[in-house]
XYZ file of C-alpha atoms in Angstrom:
612
model
C 196.666 -85.137 244.386
C 196.186 -88.514 242.937
C 192.977 -89.406 241.304
C 190.786 -91.717 243.459
C 193.053 -91.597 246.362
C 191.678 -91.426 249.977
C 191.639 -88.158 251.531
C 191.310 -87.529 255.105
C 188.917 -84.792 256.241
C 188.007 -83.248 259.548
C 184.177 -83.391 259.118
C 181.674 -85.730 257.513
C 182.595 -87.127 254.036
C 180.531 -85.750 251.065
C 178.984 -88.473 248.987
C 176.994 -88.246 245.596
C 174.499 -89.969 243.574
C 177.141 -92.090 242.086
C 178.833 -94.263 244.467
C 181.520 -95.390 242.160
C 183.344 -91.883 242.273
C 184.446 -89.749 244.874
C 184.921 -85.936 244.742
C 188.096 -84.556 246.114
C 187.290 -82.055 249.054
C 189.839 -79.182 249.518
C 190.856 -79.072 253.363
C 190.913 -75.637 254.905
C 193.037 -75.385 257.912
C 191.498 -74.638 261.157
C 192.978 -71.590 262.921
C 193.686 -70.917 266.487
C 190.507 -70.546 268.775
C 191.737 -67.225 270.191
C 192.796 -65.792 266.722
C 189.452 -67.051 265.301
C 187.238 -65.173 267.584
C 189.118 -62.008 267.353
C 189.407 -62.065 263.678
C 185.615 -62.986 263.157
C 184.626 -59.859 265.290
C 186.623 -57.476 263.216
C 185.455 -58.756 259.944
C 181.932 -58.908 261.150
C 181.880 -55.207 262.386
C 183.806 -53.943 259.262
C 181.581 -55.832 256.941
C 178.369 -54.665 258.562
C 179.428 -50.956 258.237
C 180.212 -51.269 254.607
C 176.883 -52.962 253.949
C 175.115 -50.261 255.896
C 176.860 -47.455 253.861
C 176.035 -49.380 250.510
C 172.287 -49.715 251.223
C 171.544 -46.430 252.913
C 173.221 -44.416 249.941
C 171.961 -46.598 247.067
C 168.944 -45.651 245.123
C 167.528 -47.104 242.121
C 168.439 -45.515 238.702
C 166.724 -45.795 235.610
C 168.468 -47.988 232.893
C 171.327 -48.934 235.105
C 171.487 -52.706 236.259
C 172.411 -53.633 239.658
C 173.643 -56.736 241.346
C 171.840 -57.951 244.380
C 173.428 -57.447 247.746
C 174.892 -60.635 249.253
C 174.558 -61.495 252.834
C 177.034 -61.245 255.463
C 177.888 -64.933 255.399
C 178.690 -65.017 251.718
C 181.107 -62.122 252.164
C 182.736 -64.058 254.920
C 183.102 -67.097 253.114
C 185.017 -65.465 250.065
C 188.171 -67.105 249.264
C 191.291 -65.487 248.914
C 190.448 -62.177 250.877
C 191.303 -61.131 254.347
C 187.675 -61.501 255.518
C 187.607 -65.507 254.844
C 185.752 -66.901 257.709
C 187.649 -70.013 259.180
C 186.166 -73.044 258.543
C 184.292 -75.067 261.354
C 182.465 -78.194 261.477
C 179.214 -76.493 260.708
C 180.379 -74.205 258.144
C 182.231 -76.688 256.233
C 179.112 -79.008 256.053
C 177.097 -76.163 254.730
C 179.669 -75.130 252.271
C 179.951 -78.633 250.760
C 176.304 -79.613 250.902
C 174.607 -79.148 247.459
C 171.231 -80.155 245.949
C 170.702 -83.189 244.216
C 172.347 -83.035 240.650
C 174.845 -80.267 241.324
C 178.267 -80.847 240.411
C 180.082 -78.123 242.343
C 179.565 -76.098 245.379
C 177.853 -72.558 245.460
C 179.626 -69.503 245.874
C 178.282 -65.856 246.365
C 180.084 -62.493 246.013
C 179.307 -58.836 246.094
C 180.087 -56.143 243.633
C 180.811 -52.721 245.009
C 179.656 -49.893 242.750
C 182.031 -47.375 244.296
C 184.710 -47.144 246.936
C 184.046 -46.485 250.387
C 185.479 -42.953 250.401
C 183.145 -41.899 247.389
C 180.076 -42.389 249.509
C 178.533 -39.871 251.976
C 178.331 -41.253 255.361
C 174.693 -41.868 256.644
C 173.421 -42.830 260.090
C 170.547 -44.866 258.707
C 171.017 -48.503 258.006
C 168.611 -51.436 257.258
C 170.848 -54.380 258.442
C 171.192 -53.203 262.046
C 169.154 -56.023 263.427
C 170.761 -58.789 261.611
C 172.100 -60.504 258.391
C 169.830 -61.441 255.613
C 169.939 -64.887 254.079
C 170.343 -65.985 250.513
C 166.760 -66.058 249.879
C 166.280 -62.771 251.368
C 168.861 -61.439 249.156
C 167.426 -62.884 246.031
C 163.764 -61.342 247.033
C 165.324 -57.939 247.621
C 166.933 -58.011 244.152
C 163.663 -57.939 242.583
C 162.102 -55.510 244.848
C 164.887 -52.764 244.517
C 164.054 -52.255 240.837
C 160.264 -51.713 241.635
C 160.187 -49.221 244.518
C 162.967 -46.671 245.872
C 164.617 -47.335 249.021
C 162.935 -46.316 252.156
C 164.991 -44.147 254.464
C 164.672 -43.375 258.096
C 164.351 -39.868 258.367
C 164.222 -39.913 262.271
C 167.792 -40.528 262.314
C 168.715 -37.502 259.773
C 170.393 -34.489 261.310
C 168.335 -31.662 260.013
C 170.552 -29.021 261.607
C 173.329 -29.893 259.111
C 172.719 -27.709 256.033
C 175.267 -29.718 253.944
C 173.785 -33.053 254.877
C 169.942 -31.978 254.593
C 169.318 -30.425 251.213
C 165.650 -30.335 249.693
C 164.102 -29.050 246.493
C 162.164 -26.607 248.593
C 165.309 -24.614 249.430
C 166.452 -24.704 245.670
C 163.123 -23.304 244.704
C 163.457 -20.339 247.524
C 166.902 -19.676 246.327
C 165.797 -19.385 242.711
C 162.843 -17.049 243.707
C 165.252 -14.845 245.913
C 167.797 -14.735 242.969
C 164.804 -13.854 240.575
C 163.683 -10.870 242.963
C 167.048 -9.681 243.158
C 167.554 -9.277 239.417
C 163.978 -8.008 238.766
C 164.742 -4.280 239.101
C 167.779 -3.063 237.079
C 169.007 0.282 238.778
C 170.770 1.357 235.746
C 168.446 0.217 232.924
C 171.325 -1.760 231.198
C 169.014 -4.631 230.157
C 166.425 -2.126 228.611
C 169.272 -0.366 226.723
C 170.491 -3.541 225.103
C 166.925 -4.388 224.233
C 166.232 -1.110 222.842
C 169.464 -1.352 220.603
C 168.244 -4.630 219.318
C 164.889 -3.421 218.343
C 166.104 -0.206 216.912
C 169.019 -2.027 215.072
C 171.789 0.224 216.349
C 175.106 -0.353 217.789
C 175.258 0.085 221.616
C 177.517 3.022 222.848
C 180.110 1.336 224.910
C 180.853 4.458 226.874
C 177.268 4.615 227.937
C 177.624 1.118 229.156
C 180.577 1.880 231.062
C 179.320 4.982 232.789
C 175.680 4.440 233.093
C 175.975 4.124 236.927
C 177.994 7.202 237.416
C 176.227 10.325 238.860
C 177.520 12.680 236.283
C 177.283 11.403 232.872
C 178.376 13.388 229.781
C 177.613 11.987 226.355
C 178.743 15.366 224.601
C 179.677 15.082 220.915
C 178.835 11.269 220.537
C 176.596 11.902 217.501
C 173.855 9.865 218.801
C 171.081 11.194 216.399
C 167.451 10.293 216.990
C 167.798 6.465 216.455
C 170.849 6.405 219.071
C 168.692 8.515 221.534
C 165.716 6.162 221.767
C 167.520 3.262 223.441
C 169.179 5.762 225.735
C 165.917 7.304 226.794
C 164.264 3.774 227.429
C 167.358 3.023 229.784
C 166.979 6.123 231.591
C 163.301 5.885 232.204
C 164.374 3.215 235.181
C 167.900 4.385 235.813
C 168.407 5.602 239.447
C 172.047 6.364 239.354
C 172.304 9.263 236.929
C 171.777 12.943 238.402
C 173.557 15.046 235.809
C 173.120 14.370 232.176
C 174.893 16.262 229.114
C 173.737 15.306 225.920
C 174.666 18.419 224.052
C 175.601 18.338 220.313
C 174.016 15.147 219.287
C 171.685 16.427 216.705
C 168.743 14.662 218.308
C 166.296 16.337 216.041
C 162.591 16.389 216.683
C 162.202 12.508 217.074
C 165.187 12.445 219.469
C 163.584 15.146 221.432
C 160.237 13.511 221.775
C 162.081 10.597 223.330
C 163.620 12.723 225.699
C 160.463 14.076 226.771
C 158.990 10.605 227.207
C 161.986 9.885 229.320
C 161.424 12.711 231.549
C 157.947 11.678 232.209
C 159.164 8.700 234.055
C 162.680 9.546 235.527
C 162.518 11.331 238.778
C 166.299 11.423 239.554
C 168.006 13.593 237.045
C 168.235 17.401 238.309
C 170.593 18.849 235.648
C 170.298 18.349 232.019
C 172.199 19.961 229.058
C 170.373 19.598 225.496
C 172.148 22.333 223.681
C 173.040 22.275 220.028
C 170.644 19.376 219.057
C 168.444 21.298 216.292
C 165.197 20.777 218.023
C 163.573 23.559 216.129
C 160.309 25.537 216.815
C 157.924 22.499 216.971
C 159.981 20.945 219.692
C 159.447 23.951 221.930
C 155.749 23.098 222.785
C 156.365 19.422 223.996
C 159.488 20.592 226.029
C 157.369 23.387 227.498
C 154.752 20.879 228.635
C 157.357 18.601 230.195
C 159.239 21.279 231.998
C 156.078 22.351 233.637
C 155.051 18.658 234.719
C 158.630 17.585 235.828
C 159.312 18.084 239.563
C 162.866 17.309 239.711
C 164.848 19.302 237.091
C 166.276 22.470 238.465
C 168.928 23.353 235.861
C 168.190 22.988 232.009
C 170.343 24.278 229.224
C 168.395 24.717 225.916
C 171.065 26.883 223.911
C 171.627 26.688 220.165
C 168.377 24.996 219.133
C 166.834 27.351 216.620
C 164.090 28.507 218.628
C 162.304 31.671 217.458
C 159.742 34.110 218.383
C 156.988 31.477 218.123
C 158.983 29.127 220.567
C 159.289 32.085 222.838
C 155.760 31.822 223.657
C 155.978 28.328 225.026
C 159.199 29.133 227.053
C 157.547 32.155 228.505
C 154.748 29.897 229.946
C 157.437 27.874 231.381
C 159.080 30.905 232.973
C 155.722 32.003 234.412
C 154.810 28.624 235.853
C 157.894 26.802 236.965
C 158.494 26.479 240.615
C 161.518 24.024 240.476
C 163.815 25.526 237.603
C 166.534 27.551 239.112
C 168.710 27.937 235.986
C 167.597 28.415 232.393
C 169.825 28.832 229.401
C 168.016 29.825 226.184
C 171.188 31.472 224.616
C 172.195 31.275 220.801
C 168.650 31.145 219.643
C 166.825 33.414 217.264
C 164.570 35.212 219.770
C 163.802 38.619 218.447
C 161.580 41.746 219.092
C 158.416 39.816 219.362
C 160.177 37.166 221.488
C 161.420 39.657 224.052
C 158.016 41.020 224.145
C 156.539 37.555 225.071
C 159.416 36.669 227.614
C 159.485 40.207 229.364
C 156.259 39.667 231.422
C 157.059 36.165 232.269
C 160.223 37.189 233.859
C 158.364 39.727 235.966
C 156.008 36.831 237.167
C 158.565 34.080 237.645
C 159.329 32.966 241.337
C 161.914 30.527 241.064
C 164.599 31.380 238.627
C 167.852 32.587 240.132
C 169.733 32.790 236.812
C 168.571 33.376 233.318
C 170.734 33.292 229.976
C 169.359 35.045 227.225
C 172.698 36.043 225.417
C 173.476 35.792 221.433
C 169.761 36.628 220.725
C 168.129 39.512 218.783
C 166.561 41.330 221.669
C 166.122 44.921 220.336
C 163.794 48.015 220.838
C 160.527 47.004 222.166
C 161.769 43.497 222.752
C 164.747 44.883 224.897
C 162.450 47.155 226.722
C 160.081 44.296 227.627
C 162.836 42.227 229.139
C 164.205 45.140 231.026
C 160.775 45.957 232.424
C 160.565 42.247 233.507
C 163.830 42.758 235.369
C 162.443 45.655 237.144
C 159.639 43.939 238.650
C 161.361 40.467 239.365
C 162.170 39.931 242.951
C 163.912 36.372 242.919
C 166.540 36.693 240.151
C 170.169 37.024 241.095
C 172.091 36.838 237.691
C 170.822 37.670 234.124
C 173.260 37.518 230.807
C 171.792 39.801 228.166
C 175.131 39.874 226.160
C 175.225 40.129 222.310
C 171.626 41.292 221.664
C 171.572 44.892 220.698
C 169.761 46.919 223.331
C 171.174 50.262 221.900
C 169.997 53.597 223.518
C 166.427 52.210 224.009
C 167.589 49.295 225.988
C 169.817 51.575 228.144
C 167.068 53.906 228.986
C 164.940 50.880 230.218
C 167.693 49.194 232.015
C 168.353 52.638 233.754
C 164.690 52.325 235.090
C 165.197 48.809 236.111
C 168.244 49.322 238.172
C 166.466 52.172 240.085
C 163.686 49.767 241.147
C 165.278 46.434 241.353
C 166.974 45.492 244.753
C 167.623 41.671 244.033
C 169.790 41.593 240.904
C 173.449 40.907 241.710
C 175.226 40.196 238.294
C 174.211 42.042 235.025
C 176.006 41.541 231.602
C 175.489 43.823 229.102
C 178.454 42.928 226.704
C 178.249 44.166 223.090
C 174.759 45.781 222.787
C 175.687 48.828 221.087
C 175.615 50.950 224.057
C 177.135 54.324 223.167
C 178.770 56.860 225.352
C 175.318 58.445 225.846
C 173.724 55.182 226.661
C 176.394 54.467 229.324
C 175.803 57.847 231.051
C 172.057 57.200 231.136
C 172.662 53.625 232.433
C 175.003 55.182 235.031
C 171.982 57.108 236.573
C 170.500 53.769 237.566
C 173.684 52.740 239.153
C 173.997 55.675 241.127
C 170.981 54.526 243.085
C 171.440 50.702 243.135
C 172.495 49.112 246.307
C 172.608 45.387 245.293
C 174.556 44.890 242.153
C 178.090 43.533 242.473
C 178.930 42.778 238.870
C 178.502 44.946 235.852
C 180.078 43.817 232.500
C 179.776 46.275 229.524
C 182.965 45.248 227.380
C 182.765 45.514 223.584
C 180.518 48.561 223.348
C 181.150 51.550 221.498
C 180.986 53.975 224.503
C 184.782 54.411 224.432
C 186.598 56.087 227.260
C 183.942 58.831 227.879
C 181.506 55.889 228.512
C 183.661 54.399 231.163
C 184.167 57.733 232.862
C 180.330 58.184 232.970
C 180.063 54.850 234.857
C 182.816 55.638 237.475
C 181.266 58.963 238.097
C 177.992 57.439 238.828
C 179.593 54.931 241.290
C 181.095 57.821 243.148
C 177.706 59.514 243.559
C 176.457 56.396 245.436
C 177.884 55.771 248.616
C 176.010 52.631 249.001
C 177.126 51.005 246.032
C 178.613 47.367 246.476
C 180.010 46.986 243.069
C 183.197 44.689 243.097
C 183.740 43.876 239.254
C 183.638 46.323 236.404
C 184.344 44.812 232.969
C 185.117 47.172 230.085
C 186.812 44.645 227.972
C 188.285 45.844 224.491
C 187.519 49.464 225.333
C 190.423 51.964 225.270
C 190.608 54.416 228.278
C 192.716 57.662 228.590
C 194.401 59.350 231.419
C 191.210 61.136 232.542
C 189.649 57.888 233.296
C 192.697 56.735 235.226
C 192.101 59.794 237.507
C 188.516 59.154 238.322
C 189.049 55.324 238.692
C 191.657 56.216 241.476
C 188.750 57.872 243.272
C 186.573 54.776 242.759
C 189.060 52.529 244.202
C 189.338 54.873 247.520
C 185.828 54.635 247.733
C 185.575 50.868 246.963
C 188.736 49.319 247.762
C 187.769 45.567 246.654
C 186.844 46.811 243.163
C 188.282 44.822 240.223
C 188.636 46.476 236.909
C 189.047 44.947 233.365
C 189.410 47.313 230.275
C 191.208 47.236 226.720
C 194.439 49.236 227.717
C 195.337 52.938 227.544
C 194.731 54.957 224.327
C 197.862 55.592 222.270
C 199.272 59.248 222.530
C 197.946 61.576 219.750
C 200.402 62.324 217.050
C 201.032 66.118 216.562
C 199.853 67.405 213.074
C 202.115 68.073 210.448
C 202.388 71.827 209.847
C 201.190 72.939 206.431
C 203.774 74.352 204.203
C 203.445 78.168 203.763
C 203.788 77.778 199.939
C 200.511 75.774 200.103
C 198.518 78.701 201.704
C 199.963 81.099 198.807
C 198.925 78.490 196.164
C 195.418 77.972 197.551
C 195.066 81.771 197.845
C 196.047 82.363 194.078
C 193.768 79.487 192.931
C 190.740 80.413 195.135
C 190.784 84.298 193.743
C 191.638 83.004 190.220
C 194.977 85.237 189.899
C 197.774 84.873 187.793
C 201.297 84.637 189.389
C 202.163 88.074 187.981
C 199.096 89.879 189.270
C 199.733 88.296 192.728
C 203.346 89.467 192.684
C 202.081 93.203 191.765
C 200.365 93.417 194.853
C 203.577 93.346 196.751
C 205.803 95.367 194.097
C 204.247 98.784 194.196
C 206.947 100.640 192.677
C 207.041 98.117 189.620
C 210.646 97.298 189.913
C 209.719 93.401 189.870
C 211.653 93.048 193.052
C 210.401 93.470 196.572
C 212.194 93.466 200.003
C 211.518 91.339 202.891
C 209.392 94.156 204.599
C 207.426 94.731 201.626
C 206.749 91.061 201.093
C 205.418 90.656 204.695
C 203.444 93.856 204.448
C 201.764 92.487 201.254
C 200.974 89.120 202.983
C 198.963 91.022 205.787
C 197.147 92.959 203.250
C 195.918 89.980 201.224
C 194.465 88.261 204.405
C 196.767 85.348 203.954
C 197.304 83.733 207.813
C 200.829 83.304 208.219
C 202.725 83.468 211.133
C 206.315 85.214 211.610
C 207.924 81.673 211.450
C 206.068 80.898 208.326
C 206.851 84.217 206.612
C 210.457 83.671 207.527
C 210.596 80.266 206.102
C 208.712 81.324 202.866
C 211.333 84.175 202.363
C 214.310 81.837 202.802
C 212.955 79.456 200.091
C 212.009 82.127 197.563
C 215.310 84.110 198.083
C 217.506 81.715 196.129
C 220.669 84.130 195.458
C 220.441 85.429 199.191
C 220.440 89.171 198.416
C 217.756 90.188 200.595
C 215.149 90.713 198.001
C 212.570 88.514 196.087
C 212.350 89.275 192.367
C 209.555 87.900 190.145
C 211.654 85.211 188.651
C 212.585 83.818 192.103
C 208.863 83.585 192.918
C 208.034 81.871 189.600
C 210.934 79.314 190.123
C 209.635 78.630 193.777
C 206.328 78.169 192.958
C 206.700 75.929 190.136
C 209.247 73.633 191.885
C 206.879 73.206 195.028
C 204.023 72.500 192.524
C 206.072 69.472 190.680
C 207.168 68.191 194.171
C 203.722 67.899 195.297
C 202.420 66.137 192.060
C 205.241 63.794 192.573
C 204.312 63.027 196.199
C 200.659 62.530 195.081
C 201.866 60.097 192.226
C 203.726 57.826 194.797
C 200.999 57.744 196.952
C 198.453 56.749 194.485
C 200.938 53.873 193.113
C 201.186 52.392 196.543
C 197.533 52.314 197.192
C 195.930 48.868 196.759
C 193.729 48.432 193.670
C 190.066 47.486 194.144
C 188.862 44.083 193.388
C 187.042 43.493 190.160
C 184.775 40.759 188.981
């Protein structure tokens, strides 16, 4: 365009304060009337929708600068976009009119903070009633930083959970989450905190299986320090029902931790605490807990060095408990006094169904007291008294117990120093008992005669219901086999176990007749010639077979006819039918040398005694 040249415009000419110069005015072509109305309508609807989305979702943010929202008319007049409003006479006049002193027309644009798709749709809008002017836009710019944008909640759909989210719901969710994690059913948190407090490494096996109903921590070497965190965890654990803590050397301190745990836990019914070296001092604490606990029904306390003093505490448990059904006190050191304490408690017990006192030292008065307790007990079904040493006194007491007890079903008396006499006495009780189904008496020195006595007692009892006889490591003979066949006819369901058949007796080696002659000569302090003169009555220094046999009978030497014949054949070396003195000397001397050589060989082959 040439400078200063005349320009044709469709509207009024724009003049400035300086009449000498004329500003060039850009001519905007006027669109077709039909196209103008249609395009304006589309632009207006789309622009109003975008403005409504921007304003309804925008909130003031601290420290972030925002551009003021422009009016609809400003956006419509933006050049170079598809929303450019077609020029009319009124719009062209307003677009080129300026204040005095301005050198160029004023244009306004809008800067969108985000795209249309990144903003959630909202049903509220502030521009539904009309378009704001430039002055209104400028005023709004200052007020947006001072107060937050007011939203019309009347148009918000509260049934839409995704669109309507408040702080109250978040707080309620947090509260419910806290309530759900407040109680730890396995005690995992308490265990980890206890390990940190005690300074021990957590047992990974316990963490993996603390939710199992049956937990075995056998042979884990926990010790007293490792047991304390586990006890803290088990106080709140509601999953474990059977717990095995055997062979962990818990000691006194670990035992105290177990007692504290049993005060709180009311879910464990079976517990194995064997081989933990609790000692006598721990027995009193365990006794108090077992009396107070109302859930334990099976408790194993084997191999914990409990002595006669500890037996007093457990006697109190046996007498007063109403829940414990199985008690194992085997492999301890209960002696005669311990048996005397436990016996009366067994008689008064009303809940125990099975008691194990094996591998102790219950003897004499202690064994008698325990047997008397069994005599008066009316609840117990099984008792194990093996490896104690009842002996003859205990056998007599057990005989009396079996005569009166009518509830006991299984009795174990293995290795109790019961002889054949004791077995026969015990059989007297079996001959009248009508409840015993299993009897174990293996490894006792009663031999086949004692086994025979037990079988004979069963035959005398037509009401016997014995189904199991255990005579392990005891050899039996043919006499026992014969009587056992009769027992099987009476009790067809009987099962027998024994150590096998006795080996057949070897026949005794006959004594050489020359030995008898030599013993007679030595016993009567005779010379060999004096002995021969008793046979040689005519002094011929030779005797016939008849004279020699007659002389043997007169001297009183007990020789059979076969032995006399054997002796004559050995002494008559020349076979002439007579025995002279020289033949007797040679035969006697040769036999003595032979015996001496045999004794020398036997002595040389014997092992020499150990010396220090």
